[in-house]
CSV table of N, CA and C in Angstrom, one decimal:
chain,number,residue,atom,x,y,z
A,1,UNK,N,-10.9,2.0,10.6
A,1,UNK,CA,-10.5,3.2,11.3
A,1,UNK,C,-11.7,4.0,11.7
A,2,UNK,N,-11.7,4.6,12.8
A,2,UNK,CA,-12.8,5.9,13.4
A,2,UNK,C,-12.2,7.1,13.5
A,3,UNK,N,-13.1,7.9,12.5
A,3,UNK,CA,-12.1,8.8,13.3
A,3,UNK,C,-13.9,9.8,13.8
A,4,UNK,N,-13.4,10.1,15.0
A,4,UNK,CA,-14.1,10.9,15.7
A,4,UNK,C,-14.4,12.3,15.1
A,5,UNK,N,-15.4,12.6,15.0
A,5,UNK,CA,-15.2,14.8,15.1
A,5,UNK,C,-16.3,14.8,15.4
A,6,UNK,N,-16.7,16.4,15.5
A,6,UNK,CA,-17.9,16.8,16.0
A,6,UNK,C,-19.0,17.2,14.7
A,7,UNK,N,-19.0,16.6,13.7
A,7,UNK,CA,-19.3,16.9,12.5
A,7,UNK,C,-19.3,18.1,11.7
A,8,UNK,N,-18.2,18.3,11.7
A,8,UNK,CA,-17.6,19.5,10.8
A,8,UNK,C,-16.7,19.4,10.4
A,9,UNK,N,-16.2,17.8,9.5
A,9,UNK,CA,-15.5,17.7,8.9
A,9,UNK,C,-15.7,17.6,7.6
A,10,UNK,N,-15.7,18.4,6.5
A,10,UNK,CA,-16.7,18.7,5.4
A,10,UNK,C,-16.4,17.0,4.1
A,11,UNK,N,-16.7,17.5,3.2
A,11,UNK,CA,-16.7,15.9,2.3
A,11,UNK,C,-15.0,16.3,1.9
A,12,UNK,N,-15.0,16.9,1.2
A,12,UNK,CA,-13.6,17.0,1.0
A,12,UNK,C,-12.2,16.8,1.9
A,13,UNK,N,-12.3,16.8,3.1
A,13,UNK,CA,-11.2,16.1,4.4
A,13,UNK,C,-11.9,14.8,4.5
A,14,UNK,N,-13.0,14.7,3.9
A,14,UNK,CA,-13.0,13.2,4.1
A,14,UNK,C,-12.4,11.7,3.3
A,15,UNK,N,-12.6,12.4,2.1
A,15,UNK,CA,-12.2,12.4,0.7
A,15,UNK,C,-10.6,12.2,1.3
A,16,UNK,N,-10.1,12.8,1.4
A,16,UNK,CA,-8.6,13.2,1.9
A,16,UNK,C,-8.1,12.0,2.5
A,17,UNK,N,-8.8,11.8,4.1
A,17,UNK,CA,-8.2,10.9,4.9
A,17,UNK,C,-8.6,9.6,4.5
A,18,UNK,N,-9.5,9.3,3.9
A,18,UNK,CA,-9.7,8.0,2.8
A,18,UNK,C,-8.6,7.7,1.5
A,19,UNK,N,-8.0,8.2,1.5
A,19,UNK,CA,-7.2,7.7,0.4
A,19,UNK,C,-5.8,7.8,0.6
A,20,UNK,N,-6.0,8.0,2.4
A,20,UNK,CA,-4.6,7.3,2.8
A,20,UNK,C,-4.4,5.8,3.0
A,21,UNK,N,-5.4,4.8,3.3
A,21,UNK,CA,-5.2,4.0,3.3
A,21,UNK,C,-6.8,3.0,2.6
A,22,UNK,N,-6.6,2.0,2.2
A,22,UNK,CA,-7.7,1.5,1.7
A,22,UNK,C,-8.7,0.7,2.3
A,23,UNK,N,-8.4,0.2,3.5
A,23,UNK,CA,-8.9,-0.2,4.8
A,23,UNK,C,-10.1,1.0,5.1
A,24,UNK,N,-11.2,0.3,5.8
A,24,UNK,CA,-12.5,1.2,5.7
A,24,UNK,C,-12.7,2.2,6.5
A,25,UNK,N,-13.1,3.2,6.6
A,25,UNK,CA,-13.0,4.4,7.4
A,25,UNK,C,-14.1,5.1,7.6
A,26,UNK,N,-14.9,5.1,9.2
A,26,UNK,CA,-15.9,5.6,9.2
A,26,UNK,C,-15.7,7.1,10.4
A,27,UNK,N,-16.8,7.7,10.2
A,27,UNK,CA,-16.9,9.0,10.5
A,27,UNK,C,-17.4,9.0,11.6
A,28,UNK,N,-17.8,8.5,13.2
A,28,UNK,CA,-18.3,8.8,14.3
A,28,UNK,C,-18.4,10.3,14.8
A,29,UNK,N,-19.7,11.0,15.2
A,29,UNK,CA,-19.7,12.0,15.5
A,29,UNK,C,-19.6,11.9,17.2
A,30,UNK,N,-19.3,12.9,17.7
A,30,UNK,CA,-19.1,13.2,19.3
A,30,UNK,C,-20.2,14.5,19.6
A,31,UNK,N,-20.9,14.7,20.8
A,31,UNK,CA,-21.4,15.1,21.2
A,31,UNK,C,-20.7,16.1,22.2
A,32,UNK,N,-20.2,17.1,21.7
A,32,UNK,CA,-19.3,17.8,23.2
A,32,UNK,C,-20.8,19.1,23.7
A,33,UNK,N,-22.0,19.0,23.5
A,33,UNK,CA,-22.6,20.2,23.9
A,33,UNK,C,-23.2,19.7,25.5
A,34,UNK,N,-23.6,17.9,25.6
A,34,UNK,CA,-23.9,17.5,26.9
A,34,UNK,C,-22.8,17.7,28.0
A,35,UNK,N,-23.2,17.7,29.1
A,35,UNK,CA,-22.5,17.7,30.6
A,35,UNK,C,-23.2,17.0,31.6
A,36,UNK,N,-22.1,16.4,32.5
A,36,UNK,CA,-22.6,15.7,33.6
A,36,UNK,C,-24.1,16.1,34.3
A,37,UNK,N,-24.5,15.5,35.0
A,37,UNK,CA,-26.0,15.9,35.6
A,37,UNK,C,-25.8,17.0,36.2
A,38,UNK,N,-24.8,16.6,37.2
A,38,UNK,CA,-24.9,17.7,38.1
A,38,UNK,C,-23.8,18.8,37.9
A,39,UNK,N,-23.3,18.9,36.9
A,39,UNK,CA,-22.3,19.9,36.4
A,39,UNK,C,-23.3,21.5,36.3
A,40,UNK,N,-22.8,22.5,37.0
A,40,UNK,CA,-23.8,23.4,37.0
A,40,UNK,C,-22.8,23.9,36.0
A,41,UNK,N,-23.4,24.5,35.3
A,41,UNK,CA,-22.3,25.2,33.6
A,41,UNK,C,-22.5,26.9,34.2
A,42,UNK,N,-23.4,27.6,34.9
A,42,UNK,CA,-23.2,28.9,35.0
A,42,UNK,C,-21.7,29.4,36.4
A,43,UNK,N,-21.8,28.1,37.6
A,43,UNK,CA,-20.9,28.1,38.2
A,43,UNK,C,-19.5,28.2,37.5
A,44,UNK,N,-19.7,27.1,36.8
A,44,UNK,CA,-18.5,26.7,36.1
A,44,UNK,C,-17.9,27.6,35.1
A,45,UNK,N,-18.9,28.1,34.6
A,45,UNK,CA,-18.4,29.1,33.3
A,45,UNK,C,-17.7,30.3,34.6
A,46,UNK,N,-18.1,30.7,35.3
A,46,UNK,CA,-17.3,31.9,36.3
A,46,UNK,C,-15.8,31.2,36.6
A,47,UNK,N,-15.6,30.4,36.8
A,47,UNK,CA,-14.3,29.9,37.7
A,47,UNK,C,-13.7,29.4,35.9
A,48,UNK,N,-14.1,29.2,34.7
A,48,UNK,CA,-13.6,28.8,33.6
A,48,UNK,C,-12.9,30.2,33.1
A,49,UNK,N,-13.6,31.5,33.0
A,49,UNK,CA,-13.6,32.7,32.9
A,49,UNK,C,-12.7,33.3,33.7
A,50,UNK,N,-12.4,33.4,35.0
A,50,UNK,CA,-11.9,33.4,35.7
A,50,UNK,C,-10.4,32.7,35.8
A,51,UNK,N,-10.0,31.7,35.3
A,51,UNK,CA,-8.7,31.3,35.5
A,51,UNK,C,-8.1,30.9,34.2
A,52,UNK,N,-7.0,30.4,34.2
A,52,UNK,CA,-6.6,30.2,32.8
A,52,UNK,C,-6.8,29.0,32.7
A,53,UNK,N,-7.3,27.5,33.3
A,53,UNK,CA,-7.3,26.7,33.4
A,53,UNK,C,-5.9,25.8,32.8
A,54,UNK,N,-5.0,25.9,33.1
A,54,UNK,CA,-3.8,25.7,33.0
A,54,UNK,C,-3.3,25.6,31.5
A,55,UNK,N,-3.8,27.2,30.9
A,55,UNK,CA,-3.4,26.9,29.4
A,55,UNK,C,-4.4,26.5,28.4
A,56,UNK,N,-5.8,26.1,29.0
A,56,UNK,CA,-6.7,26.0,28.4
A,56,UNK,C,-7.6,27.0,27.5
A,57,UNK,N,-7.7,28.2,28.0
A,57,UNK,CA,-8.9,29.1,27.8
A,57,UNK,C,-7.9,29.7,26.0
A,58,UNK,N,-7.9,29.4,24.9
A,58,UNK,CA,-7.3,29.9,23.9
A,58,UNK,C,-8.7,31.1,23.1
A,59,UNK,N,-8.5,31.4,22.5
A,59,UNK,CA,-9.0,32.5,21.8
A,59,UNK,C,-9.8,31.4,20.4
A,60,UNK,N,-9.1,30.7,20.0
A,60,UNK,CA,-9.5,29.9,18.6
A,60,UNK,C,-10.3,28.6,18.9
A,61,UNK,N,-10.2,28.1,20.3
A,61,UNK,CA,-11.2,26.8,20.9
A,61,UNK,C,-12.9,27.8,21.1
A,62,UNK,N,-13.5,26.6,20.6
A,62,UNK,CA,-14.8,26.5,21.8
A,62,UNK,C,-14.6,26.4,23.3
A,63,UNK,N,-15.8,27.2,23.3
A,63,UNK,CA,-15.8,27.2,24.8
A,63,UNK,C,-16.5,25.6,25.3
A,64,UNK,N,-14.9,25.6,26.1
A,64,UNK,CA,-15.4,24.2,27.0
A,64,UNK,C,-15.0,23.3,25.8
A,65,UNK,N,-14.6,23.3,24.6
A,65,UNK,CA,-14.1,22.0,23.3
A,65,UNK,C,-13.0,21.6,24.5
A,66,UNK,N,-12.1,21.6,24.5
A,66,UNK,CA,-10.7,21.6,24.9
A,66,UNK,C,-11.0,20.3,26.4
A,67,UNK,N,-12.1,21.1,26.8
A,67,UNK,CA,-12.5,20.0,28.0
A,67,UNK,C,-13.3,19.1,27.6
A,68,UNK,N,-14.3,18.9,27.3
A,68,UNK,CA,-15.1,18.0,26.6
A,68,UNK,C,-14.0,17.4,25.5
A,69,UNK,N,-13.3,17.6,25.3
A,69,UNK,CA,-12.7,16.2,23.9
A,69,UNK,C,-11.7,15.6,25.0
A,70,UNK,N,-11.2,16.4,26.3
A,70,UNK,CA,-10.7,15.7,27.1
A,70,UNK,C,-11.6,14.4,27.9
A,71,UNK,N,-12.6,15.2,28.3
A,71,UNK,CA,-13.7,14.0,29.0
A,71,UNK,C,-13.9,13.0,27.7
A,72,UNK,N,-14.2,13.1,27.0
A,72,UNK,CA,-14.5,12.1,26.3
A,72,UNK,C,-13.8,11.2,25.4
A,73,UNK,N,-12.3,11.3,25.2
A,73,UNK,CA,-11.2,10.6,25.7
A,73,UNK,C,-10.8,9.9,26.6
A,74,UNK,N,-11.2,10.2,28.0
A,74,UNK,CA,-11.3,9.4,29.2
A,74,UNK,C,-12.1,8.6,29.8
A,75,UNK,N,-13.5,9.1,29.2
A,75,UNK,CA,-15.0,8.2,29.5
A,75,UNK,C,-15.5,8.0,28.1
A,76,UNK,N,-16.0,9.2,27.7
A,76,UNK,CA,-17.3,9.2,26.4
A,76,UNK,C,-16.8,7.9,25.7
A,77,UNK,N,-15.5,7.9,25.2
A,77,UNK,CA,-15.2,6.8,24.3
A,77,UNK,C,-15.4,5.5,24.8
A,78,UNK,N,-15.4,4.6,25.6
A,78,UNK,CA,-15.6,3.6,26.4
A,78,UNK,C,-17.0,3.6,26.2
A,79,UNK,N,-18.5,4.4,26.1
A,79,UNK,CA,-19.4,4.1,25.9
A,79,UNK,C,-19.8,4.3,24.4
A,80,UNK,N,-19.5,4.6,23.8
A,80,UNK,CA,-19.4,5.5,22.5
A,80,UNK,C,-19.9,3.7,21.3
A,81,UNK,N,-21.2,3.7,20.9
A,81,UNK,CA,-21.3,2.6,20.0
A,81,UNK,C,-20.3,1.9,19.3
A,82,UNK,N,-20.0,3.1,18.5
A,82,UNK,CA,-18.8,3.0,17.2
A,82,UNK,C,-18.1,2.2,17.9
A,83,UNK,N,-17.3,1.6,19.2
A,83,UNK,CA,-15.9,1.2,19.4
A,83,UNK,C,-16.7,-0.3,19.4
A,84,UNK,N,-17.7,-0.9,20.0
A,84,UNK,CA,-18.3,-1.7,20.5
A,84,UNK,C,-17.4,-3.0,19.6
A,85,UNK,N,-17.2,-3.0,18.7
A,85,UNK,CA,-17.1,-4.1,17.7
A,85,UNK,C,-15.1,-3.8,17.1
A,86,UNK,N,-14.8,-3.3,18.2
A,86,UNK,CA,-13.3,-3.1,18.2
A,86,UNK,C,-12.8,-3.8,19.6
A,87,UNK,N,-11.3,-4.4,19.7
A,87,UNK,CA,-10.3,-4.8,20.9
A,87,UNK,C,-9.3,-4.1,21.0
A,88,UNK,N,-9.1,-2.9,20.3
A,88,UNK,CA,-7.6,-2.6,20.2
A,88,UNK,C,-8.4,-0.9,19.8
A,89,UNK,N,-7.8,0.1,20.3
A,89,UNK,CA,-7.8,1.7,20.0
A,89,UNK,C,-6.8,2.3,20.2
A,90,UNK,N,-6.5,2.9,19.5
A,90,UNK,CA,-5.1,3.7,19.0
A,90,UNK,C,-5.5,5.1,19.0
A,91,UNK,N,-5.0,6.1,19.7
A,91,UNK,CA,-5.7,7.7,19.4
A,91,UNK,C,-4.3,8.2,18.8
A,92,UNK,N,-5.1,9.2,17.4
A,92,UNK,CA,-3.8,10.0,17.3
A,92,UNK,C,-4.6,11.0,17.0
A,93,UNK,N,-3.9,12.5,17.2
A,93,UNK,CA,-4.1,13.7,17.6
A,93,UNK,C,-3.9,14.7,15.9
A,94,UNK,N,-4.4,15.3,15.7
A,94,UNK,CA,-4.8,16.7,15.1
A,94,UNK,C,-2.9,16.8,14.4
A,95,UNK,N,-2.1,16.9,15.5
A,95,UNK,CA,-0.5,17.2,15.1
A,95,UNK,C,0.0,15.7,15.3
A,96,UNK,N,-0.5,14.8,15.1
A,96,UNK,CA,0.3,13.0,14.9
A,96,UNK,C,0.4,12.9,13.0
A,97,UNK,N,1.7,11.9,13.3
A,97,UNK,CA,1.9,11.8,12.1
A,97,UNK,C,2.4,10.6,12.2
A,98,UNK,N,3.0,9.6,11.2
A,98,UNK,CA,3.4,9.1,11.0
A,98,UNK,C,4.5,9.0,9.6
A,99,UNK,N,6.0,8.4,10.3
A,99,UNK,CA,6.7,8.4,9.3
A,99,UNK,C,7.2,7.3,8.7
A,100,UNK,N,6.9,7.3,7.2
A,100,UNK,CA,7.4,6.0,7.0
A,100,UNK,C,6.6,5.5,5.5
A,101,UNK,N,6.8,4.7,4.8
A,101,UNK,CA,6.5,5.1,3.3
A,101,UNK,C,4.9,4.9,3.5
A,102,UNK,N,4.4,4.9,1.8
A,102,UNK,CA,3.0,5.7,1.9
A,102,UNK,C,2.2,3.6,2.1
A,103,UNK,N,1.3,3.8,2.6
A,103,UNK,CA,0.4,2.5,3.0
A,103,UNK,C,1.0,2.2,4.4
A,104,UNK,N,1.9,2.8,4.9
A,104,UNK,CA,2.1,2.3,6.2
A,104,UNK,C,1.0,1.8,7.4
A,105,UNK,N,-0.1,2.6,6.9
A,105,UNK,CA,-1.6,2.1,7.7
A,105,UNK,C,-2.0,1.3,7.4
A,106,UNK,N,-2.1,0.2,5.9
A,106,UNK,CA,-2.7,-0.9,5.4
A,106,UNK,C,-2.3,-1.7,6.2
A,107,UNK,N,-1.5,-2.0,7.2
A,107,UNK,CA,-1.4,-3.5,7.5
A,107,UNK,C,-2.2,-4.1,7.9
């Protein structure tokens, strides 16, 4: 299993999501501070400021997180090392769960 973050997942949630299943679990970081080449960020931060971006702009995100873990869900991951030696990716989200007794992920 990978799980992605931006490295601020401290030892203790790591500790955590390791001992849901026994199967290996490694920690890939993501990079959300790069932007496209020609992505001008002072343009963009006015029209980001400026509109609500359809429910995007929250008070508790980084600025621009929200978009960046979207881009990189759609592209970043596809180049991203960590997958290179995988055929199969499965994303689950922050609020995913799974129901059903406890090792359900061992298979």
């Amino acid at each position: 299993f990978l799980v992605f973050n931006e490295g601020d997942l401290t030892p203790r949630q790591k500790r955590s999501i390791k001992q849901c299943t026994h199967l290996p679990i490694s920690f890939p970081k993501v990079d959300f501070t790069s932007f496209p080449t020609k992505f001008n960020i002072t343009v963009e931060n006015r029209r980001y400021h400026h509109t609500s971006m359809i429910g995007v702009h929250h008070l508790h995100r980084k600025e621009w997180g929200y978009v960046q873990m979207c881009r990189f869900w759609t592209s970043g991951l596809w180049n991203h090392p960590a997958i290179q030696q995988f055929d199969t990716i499965m994303r689950i989200d922050t609020d995913s769960c799974f129901v059903g007794p406890p090792g359900v992920l061992d298979a």
